[in-house]
Amino acid sequence: MSPPSHGGEFASPHDLTSKHERVAKLTHELASASLSRDRSVPRLVALMRKVDSIVDHEIEEAHKAFGEPVCRAGCDLCCHRGVRATIPEVVLAADYVASHFDPQEHQAFIERTRQYVQATAARRGSDVQGREACPLLVAGRCTIYEARPLLCRAAASRDIGICRSWNAGHGANVSLPELATDREVAAGAALGAGVSRLFSSAGPTMGQAYD
């Protein structure tokens, strides 16, 4: 199903890719300068917050160009898919949990994670998608929303019906439909590659994504 037309002249894929490559270069330089002085966890967390701020701005600009998504607070359909995250993203999420969860919330999160690991163990490392809820999802809300990974930040839909159909799918190999336009895919790929290069500044394995 094609995204709706929003009228007006939008930037070409090449323009957006070039723009995001420039942003990626700037963030990479920021990371290199920052991590050359200090590679501690607090420094990495502070750097990730800056990166998230840049990414959020770029995503907002893309939404202005291509049309606002139908995603709203309380809609958690895309929170029932597997998400890959880099080590710096995991460090930021762990820091958020440590500083915002009380003991009961922390214990409940550990239990949800244990259940999630058991439920997804057979599919680990494969491209097969299940429908298990993310262990960080509580009452339809992300408990680390401010520190969520890039893949979660970039998730956007213009047709909630497609998301509902995916979530209710009966086949384990059914994939979440791609709702982005070619221009968004091109721009997102450039930004994602740049962020990966940025993470690699923190160490040889930092730019790799893990389940």
PDB file of C-alpha atoms in Angstrom:
ATOM      1  CA  MET A   1       0.000   0.000   0.000  1.00  0.00           C
ATOM      2  CA  SER A   2       1.488   3.342  -1.012  1.00  0.00           C
ATOM      3  CA  PRO A   3       1.811   6.227   1.469  1.00  0.00           C
ATOM      4  CA  PRO A   4      -0.657   9.046   0.885  1.00  0.00           C
ATOM      5  CA  SER A   5       0.360  12.015  -1.189  1.00  0.00           C
ATOM      6  CA  HIS A   6       0.900  15.199   0.761  1.00  0.00           C
ATOM      7  CA  GLY A   7       1.457  17.603  -2.105  1.00  0.00           C
ATOM      8  CA  GLY A   8       4.320  20.027  -2.612  1.00  0.00           C
ATOM      9  CA  GLU A   9       7.878  19.495  -3.795  1.00  0.00           C
ATOM     10  CA  PHE A  10       9.950  17.311  -1.496  1.00  0.00           C
ATOM     11  CA  ALA A  11      13.698  16.872  -1.494  1.00  0.00           C
ATOM     12  CA  SER A  12      15.038  14.133  -3.728  1.00  0.00           C
ATOM     13  CA  PRO A  13      16.508  10.933  -2.267  1.00  0.00           C
ATOM     14  CA  HIS A  14      19.963  12.198  -3.255  1.00  0.00           C
ATOM     15  CA  ASP A  15      19.425  15.520  -1.456  1.00  0.00           C
ATOM     16  CA  LEU A  16      18.267  13.847   1.753  1.00  0.00           C
ATOM     17  CA  THR A  17      20.988  11.226   1.639  1.00  0.00           C
ATOM     18  CA  SER A  18      23.639  13.919   1.192  1.00  0.00           C
ATOM     19  CA  LYS A  19      22.135  15.961   4.025  1.00  0.00           C
ATOM     20  CA  HIS A  20      22.130  13.023   6.419  1.00  0.00           C
ATOM     21  CA  GLU A  21      25.624  12.031   5.388  1.00  0.00           C
ATOM     22  CA  ARG A  22      26.735  15.527   6.421  1.00  0.00           C
ATOM     23  CA  VAL A  23      24.902  15.171   9.728  1.00  0.00           C
ATOM     24  CA  ALA A  24      26.486  11.753  10.222  1.00  0.00           C
ATOM     25  CA  LYS A  25      29.927  13.204   9.546  1.00  0.00           C
ATOM     26  CA  LEU A  26      29.383  15.952  12.102  1.00  0.00           C
ATOM     27  CA  THR A  27      28.178  13.509  14.755  1.00  0.00           C
ATOM     28  CA  HIS A  28      31.127  11.219  13.998  1.00  0.00           C
ATOM     29  CA  GLU A  29      33.523  14.121  14.544  1.00  0.00           C
ATOM     30  CA  LEU A  30      31.693  14.968  17.773  1.00  0.00           C
ATOM     31  CA  ALA A  31      32.105  11.380  18.985  1.00  0.00           C
ATOM     32  CA  SER A  32      35.758  11.201  18.031  1.00  0.00           C
ATOM     33  CA  ALA A  33      36.559  14.423  19.862  1.00  0.00           C
ATOM     34  CA  SER A  34      34.538  13.458  22.922  1.00  0.00           C
ATOM     35  CA  LEU A  35      35.734   9.866  23.269  1.00  0.00           C
ATOM     36  CA  SER A  36      39.368  10.710  22.635  1.00  0.00           C
ATOM     37  CA  ARG A  37      39.362  12.498  26.006  1.00  0.00           C
ATOM     38  CA  ASP A  38      37.237  10.113  28.030  1.00  0.00           C
ATOM     39  CA  ARG A  39      35.696   6.709  27.259  1.00  0.00           C
ATOM     40  CA  SER A  40      33.875   6.296  30.545  1.00  0.00           C
ATOM     41  CA  VAL A  41      30.238   5.211  30.785  1.00  0.00           C
ATOM     42  CA  PRO A  42      29.058   8.720  31.822  1.00  0.00           C
ATOM     43  CA  ARG A  43      30.806  10.204  28.782  1.00  0.00           C
ATOM     44  CA  LEU A  44      29.238   7.607  26.471  1.00  0.00           C
ATOM     45  CA  VAL A  45      25.789   8.232  27.983  1.00  0.00           C
ATOM     46  CA  ALA A  46      26.161  11.989  27.513  1.00  0.00           C
ATOM     47  CA  LEU A  47      27.289  11.466  23.914  1.00  0.00           C
ATOM     48  CA  MET A  48      24.340   9.166  23.191  1.00  0.00           C
ATOM     49  CA  ARG A  49      21.924  11.794  24.490  1.00  0.00           C
ATOM     50  CA  LYS A  50      23.405  14.302  22.055  1.00  0.00           C
ATOM     51  CA  VAL A  51      23.133  11.783  19.221  1.00  0.00           C
ATOM     52  CA  ASP A  52      19.498  11.043  20.093  1.00  0.00           C
ATOM     53  CA  SER A  53      18.751  14.763  20.029  1.00  0.00           C
ATOM     54  CA  ILE A  54      20.247  15.036  16.533  1.00  0.00           C
ATOM     55  CA  VAL A  55      18.401  11.930  15.321  1.00  0.00           C
ATOM     56  CA  ASP A  56      15.084  13.159  16.744  1.00  0.00           C
ATOM     57  CA  HIS A  57      15.516  16.453  14.905  1.00  0.00           C
ATOM     58  CA  GLU A  58      16.227  14.677  11.601  1.00  0.00           C
ATOM     59  CA  ILE A  59      13.212  12.388  12.065  1.00  0.00           C
ATOM     60  CA  GLU A  60      11.003  15.397  12.779  1.00  0.00           C
ATOM     61  CA  GLU A  61      12.241  17.069   9.591  1.00  0.00           C
ATOM     62  CA  ALA A  62      11.461  13.902   7.606  1.00  0.00           C
ATOM     63  CA  HIS A  63       7.933  13.856   9.014  1.00  0.00           C
ATOM     64  CA  LYS A  64       7.441  17.481   7.957  1.00  0.00           C
ATOM     65  CA  ALA A  65       8.528  16.585   4.427  1.00  0.00           C
ATOM     66  CA  PHE A  66       6.642  13.312   4.003  1.00  0.00           C
ATOM     67  CA  GLY A  67       3.664  13.745   6.296  1.00  0.00           C
ATOM     68  CA  GLU A  68       3.034  13.080   9.976  1.00  0.00           C
ATOM     69  CA  PRO A  69       2.680   9.429  11.031  1.00  0.00           C
ATOM     70  CA  VAL A  70      -0.460   8.109  12.691  1.00  0.00           C
ATOM     71  CA  CYS A  71       1.581   6.886  15.681  1.00  0.00           C
ATOM     72  CA  ARG A  72       0.259   8.173  19.009  1.00  0.00           C
ATOM     73  CA  ALA A  73       0.998   7.612  22.693  1.00  0.00           C
ATOM     74  CA  GLY A  74      -0.518   4.317  23.767  1.00  0.00           C
ATOM     75  CA  CYS A  75      -0.142   2.643  20.367  1.00  0.00           C
ATOM     76  CA  ASP A  76       2.298  -0.208  20.997  1.00  0.00           C
ATOM     77  CA  LEU A  77       1.890  -2.394  17.904  1.00  0.00           C
ATOM     78  CA  CYS A  78       5.502  -1.987  16.759  1.00  0.00           C
ATOM     79  CA  CYS A  79       6.672  -2.783  20.316  1.00  0.00           C
ATOM     80  CA  HIS A  80       5.872  -6.445  19.627  1.00  0.00           C
ATOM     81  CA  ARG A  81       8.747  -7.001  17.212  1.00  0.00           C
ATOM     82  CA  GLY A  82      12.406  -7.724  17.790  1.00  0.00           C
ATOM     83  CA  VAL A  83      14.716  -4.697  17.967  1.00  0.00           C
ATOM     84  CA  ARG A  84      18.447  -4.721  17.340  1.00  0.00           C
ATOM     85  CA  ALA A  85      20.552  -2.253  19.308  1.00  0.00           C
ATOM     86  CA  THR A  86      24.210  -1.313  19.516  1.00  0.00           C
ATOM     87  CA  ILE A  87      26.217  -1.452  22.737  1.00  0.00           C
ATOM     88  CA  PRO A  88      26.095   2.361  23.246  1.00  0.00           C
ATOM     89  CA  GLU A  89      22.299   2.252  22.891  1.00  0.00           C
ATOM     90  CA  VAL A  90      22.121  -0.554  25.450  1.00  0.00           C
ATOM     91  CA  VAL A  91      24.379   1.412  27.817  1.00  0.00           C
ATOM     92  CA  LEU A  92      22.088   4.440  27.538  1.00  0.00           C
ATOM     93  CA  ALA A  93      19.006   2.297  28.180  1.00  0.00           C
ATOM     94  CA  ALA A  94      20.657   0.617  31.181  1.00  0.00           C
ATOM     95  CA  ASP A  95      21.624   4.000  32.601  1.00  0.00           C
ATOM     96  CA  TYR A  96      18.020   5.177  32.240  1.00  0.00           C
ATOM     97  CA  VAL A  97      16.698   2.052  33.994  1.00  0.00           C
ATOM     98  CA  ALA A  98      19.201   2.461  36.829  1.00  0.00           C
ATOM     99  CA  SER A  99      18.330   6.114  37.381  1.00  0.00           C
ATOM    100  CA  HIS A 100      14.546   6.015  36.856  1.00  0.00           C
ATOM    101  CA  PHE A 101      13.261   2.607  38.021  1.00  0.00           C
ATOM    102  CA  ASP A 102      12.495   1.990  41.677  1.00  0.00           C
ATOM    103  CA  PRO A 103      13.402  -1.459  43.156  1.00  0.00           C
ATOM    104  CA  GLN A 104       9.980  -2.949  42.399  1.00  0.00           C
ATOM    105  CA  GLU A 105       9.980  -1.676  38.814  1.00  0.00           C
ATOM    106  CA  HIS A 106      13.508  -2.962  38.340  1.00  0.00           C
ATOM    107  CA  GLN A 107      12.617  -6.429  39.619  1.00  0.00           C
ATOM    108  CA  ALA A 108       9.501  -6.539  37.451  1.00  0.00           C
ATOM    109  CA  PHE A 109      11.609  -5.582  34.432  1.00  0.00           C
ATOM    110  CA  ILE A 110      14.087  -8.382  35.174  1.00  0.00           C
ATOM    111  CA  GLU A 111      11.223 -10.886  35.326  1.00  0.00           C
ATOM    112  CA  ARG A 112       9.692  -9.643  32.044  1.00  0.00           C
ATOM    113  CA  THR A 113      13.128  -9.891  30.430  1.00  0.00           C
ATOM    114  CA  ARG A 114      13.567 -13.466  31.689  1.00  0.00           C
ATOM    115  CA  GLN A 115      10.209 -14.432  30.190  1.00  0.00           C
ATOM    116  CA  TYR A 116      11.023 -12.649  26.919  1.00  0.00           C
ATOM    117  CA  VAL A 117      14.379 -14.425  26.584  1.00  0.00           C
ATOM    118  CA  GLN A 118      12.700 -17.791  27.121  1.00  0.00           C
ATOM    119  CA  ALA A 119       9.916 -17.050  24.632  1.00  0.00           C
ATOM    120  CA  THR A 120      12.290 -15.886  21.885  1.00  0.00           C
ATOM    121  CA  ALA A 121      15.201 -18.275  22.441  1.00  0.00           C
ATOM    122  CA  ALA A 122      14.320 -20.576  19.523  1.00  0.00           C
ATOM    123  CA  ARG A 123      14.322 -17.653  17.046  1.00  0.00           C
ATOM    124  CA  ARG A 124      17.473 -15.917  18.286  1.00  0.00           C
ATOM    125  CA  GLY A 125      19.721 -14.960  15.385  1.00  0.00           C
ATOM    126  CA  SER A 126      17.086 -15.649  12.717  1.00  0.00           C
ATOM    127  CA  ASP A 127      14.939 -13.268  10.657  1.00  0.00           C
ATOM    128  CA  VAL A 128      11.716 -14.814  11.960  1.00  0.00           C
ATOM    129  CA  GLN A 129       9.591 -12.273  13.831  1.00  0.00           C
ATOM    130  CA  GLY A 130       7.378 -13.168  16.754  1.00  0.00           C
ATOM    131  CA  ARG A 131       4.792 -10.991  18.475  1.00  0.00           C
ATOM    132  CA  GLU A 132       6.144 -10.900  22.032  1.00  0.00           C
ATOM    133  CA  ALA A 133       5.914  -7.558  23.787  1.00  0.00           C
ATOM    134  CA  CYS A 134       9.166  -5.764  24.521  1.00  0.00           C
ATOM    135  CA  PRO A 135      10.029  -6.273  28.220  1.00  0.00           C
ATOM    136  CA  LEU A 136      10.338  -2.492  28.537  1.00  0.00           C
ATOM    137  CA  LEU A 137       6.674  -2.068  27.545  1.00  0.00           C
ATOM    138  CA  VAL A 138       4.266  -1.528  30.457  1.00  0.00           C
ATOM    139  CA  ALA A 139       0.550  -0.763  30.040  1.00  0.00           C
ATOM    140  CA  GLY A 140       1.092   0.120  26.373  1.00  0.00           C
ATOM    141  CA  ARG A 141       3.871   2.619  27.112  1.00  0.00           C
ATOM    142  CA  CYS A 142       7.642   2.462  26.664  1.00  0.00           C
ATOM    143  CA  THR A 143       9.275   2.795  30.083  1.00  0.00           C
ATOM    144  CA  ILE A 144      12.530   4.134  28.572  1.00  0.00           C
ATOM    145  CA  TYR A 145      10.959   6.296  25.870  1.00  0.00           C
ATOM    146  CA  GLU A 146      13.559   9.079  26.226  1.00  0.00           C
ATOM    147  CA  ALA A 147      16.379   6.528  25.896  1.00  0.00           C
ATOM    148  CA  ARG A 148      14.875   4.142  23.320  1.00  0.00           C
ATOM    149  CA  PRO A 149      17.106   2.777  20.504  1.00  0.00           C
ATOM    150  CA  LEU A 150      17.378   4.331  17.068  1.00  0.00           C
ATOM    151  CA  LEU A 151      15.182   1.674  15.438  1.00  0.00           C
ATOM    152  CA  CYS A 152      12.391   2.535  17.865  1.00  0.00           C
ATOM    153  CA  ARG A 153      12.841   6.273  17.348  1.00  0.00           C
ATOM    154  CA  ALA A 154      12.608   5.879  13.588  1.00  0.00           C
ATOM    155  CA  ALA A 155       9.503   3.661  13.631  1.00  0.00           C
ATOM    156  CA  ALA A 156       6.600   5.445  11.944  1.00  0.00           C
ATOM    157  CA  SER A 157       3.389   4.392  10.220  1.00  0.00           C
ATOM    158  CA  ARG A 158       0.848   6.167   8.059  1.00  0.00           C
ATOM    159  CA  ASP A 159      -1.678   3.342   8.161  1.00  0.00           C
ATOM    160  CA  ILE A 160      -2.497   1.814  11.533  1.00  0.00           C
ATOM    161  CA  GLY A 161      -4.576  -0.829   9.767  1.00  0.00           C
ATOM    162  CA  ILE A 162      -1.424  -2.367   8.295  1.00  0.00           C
ATOM    163  CA  CYS A 163       0.219  -2.390  11.726  1.00  0.00           C
ATOM    164  CA  ARG A 164      -2.816  -4.096  13.251  1.00  0.00           C
ATOM    165  CA  SER A 165      -2.851  -6.687  10.469  1.00  0.00           C
ATOM    166  CA  TRP A 166       0.834  -7.432  11.068  1.00  0.00           C
ATOM    167  CA  ASN A 167       0.368  -7.675  14.831  1.00  0.00           C
ATOM    168  CA  ALA A 168      -2.556 -10.069  14.415  1.00  0.00           C
ATOM    169  CA  GLY A 169      -0.724 -12.186  11.812  1.00  0.00           C
ATOM    170  CA  HIS A 170      -0.871 -15.928  12.250  1.00  0.00           C
ATOM    171  CA  GLY A 171       2.259 -16.802  10.268  1.00  0.00           C
ATOM    172  CA  ALA A 172       5.569 -16.613  12.145  1.00  0.00           C
ATOM    173  CA  ASN A 173       7.339 -15.493   8.962  1.00  0.00           C
ATOM    174  CA  VAL A 174       5.030 -12.552   8.262  1.00  0.00           C
ATOM    175  CA  SER A 175       7.033  -9.326   8.158  1.00  0.00           C
ATOM    176  CA  LEU A 176       5.999  -5.892   9.349  1.00  0.00           C
ATOM    177  CA  PRO A 177       5.126  -4.008   6.131  1.00  0.00           C
ATOM    178  CA  GLU A 178       7.522  -1.330   4.934  1.00  0.00           C
ATOM    179  CA  LEU A 179       5.610   1.928   5.090  1.00  0.00           C
ATOM    180  CA  ALA A 180       8.384   4.375   4.269  1.00  0.00           C
ATOM    181  CA  THR A 181       8.842   6.003   0.889  1.00  0.00           C
ATOM    182  CA  ASP A 182      11.987   5.443  -1.174  1.00  0.00           C
ATOM    183  CA  ARG A 183      13.180   8.881  -0.111  1.00  0.00           C
ATOM    184  CA  GLU A 184      12.808   8.075   3.574  1.00  0.00           C
ATOM    185  CA  VAL A 185      14.556   4.735   3.123  1.00  0.00           C
ATOM    186  CA  ALA A 186      17.491   6.399   1.354  1.00  0.00           C
ATOM    187  CA  ALA A 187      17.784   9.160   3.943  1.00  0.00           C
ATOM    188  CA  GLY A 188      17.374   6.781   6.864  1.00  0.00           C
ATOM    189  CA  ALA A 189      20.017   4.432   5.502  1.00  0.00           C
ATOM    190  CA  ALA A 190      22.521   7.268   5.280  1.00  0.00           C
ATOM    191  CA  LEU A 191      21.790   8.481   8.814  1.00  0.00           C
ATOM    192  CA  GLY A 192      21.835   4.958  10.213  1.00  0.00           C
ATOM    193  CA  ALA A 193      25.195   4.218   8.597  1.00  0.00           C
ATOM    194  CA  GLY A 194      26.599   7.437  10.021  1.00  0.00           C
ATOM    195  CA  VAL A 195      25.389   6.643  13.526  1.00  0.00           C
ATOM    196  CA  SER A 196      26.947   3.184  13.224  1.00  0.00           C
ATOM    197  CA  ARG A 197      30.269   4.782  12.274  1.00  0.00           C
ATOM    198  CA  LEU A 198      29.879   7.118  15.232  1.00  0.00           C
ATOM    199  CA  PHE A 199      29.411   4.196  17.621  1.00  0.00           C
ATOM    200  CA  SER A 200      32.491   2.491  16.191  1.00  0.00           C
ATOM    201  CA  SER A 201      34.527   5.415  17.508  1.00  0.00           C
ATOM    202  CA  ALA A 202      33.921   4.030  20.998  1.00  0.00           C
ATOM    203  CA  GLY A 203      35.497   0.655  20.167  1.00  0.00           C
ATOM    204  CA  PRO A 204      35.702  -2.062  17.482  1.00  0.00           C
ATOM    205  CA  THR A 205      32.441  -3.780  18.524  1.00  0.00           C
ATOM    206  CA  MET A 206      30.416  -0.690  19.442  1.00  0.00           C
ATOM    207  CA  GLY A 207      28.938  -0.210  15.985  1.00  0.00           C
ATOM    208  CA  GLN A 208      27.597  -3.749  15.788  1.00  0.00           C
ATOM    209  CA  ALA A 209      23.899  -4.323  16.478  1.00  0.00           C
ATOM    210  CA  TYR A 210      22.678  -7.125  18.724  1.00  0.00           C
ATOM    211  CA  ASP A 211      19.294  -8.788  19.303  1.00  0.00           C
TER     212      ASP A 211
END
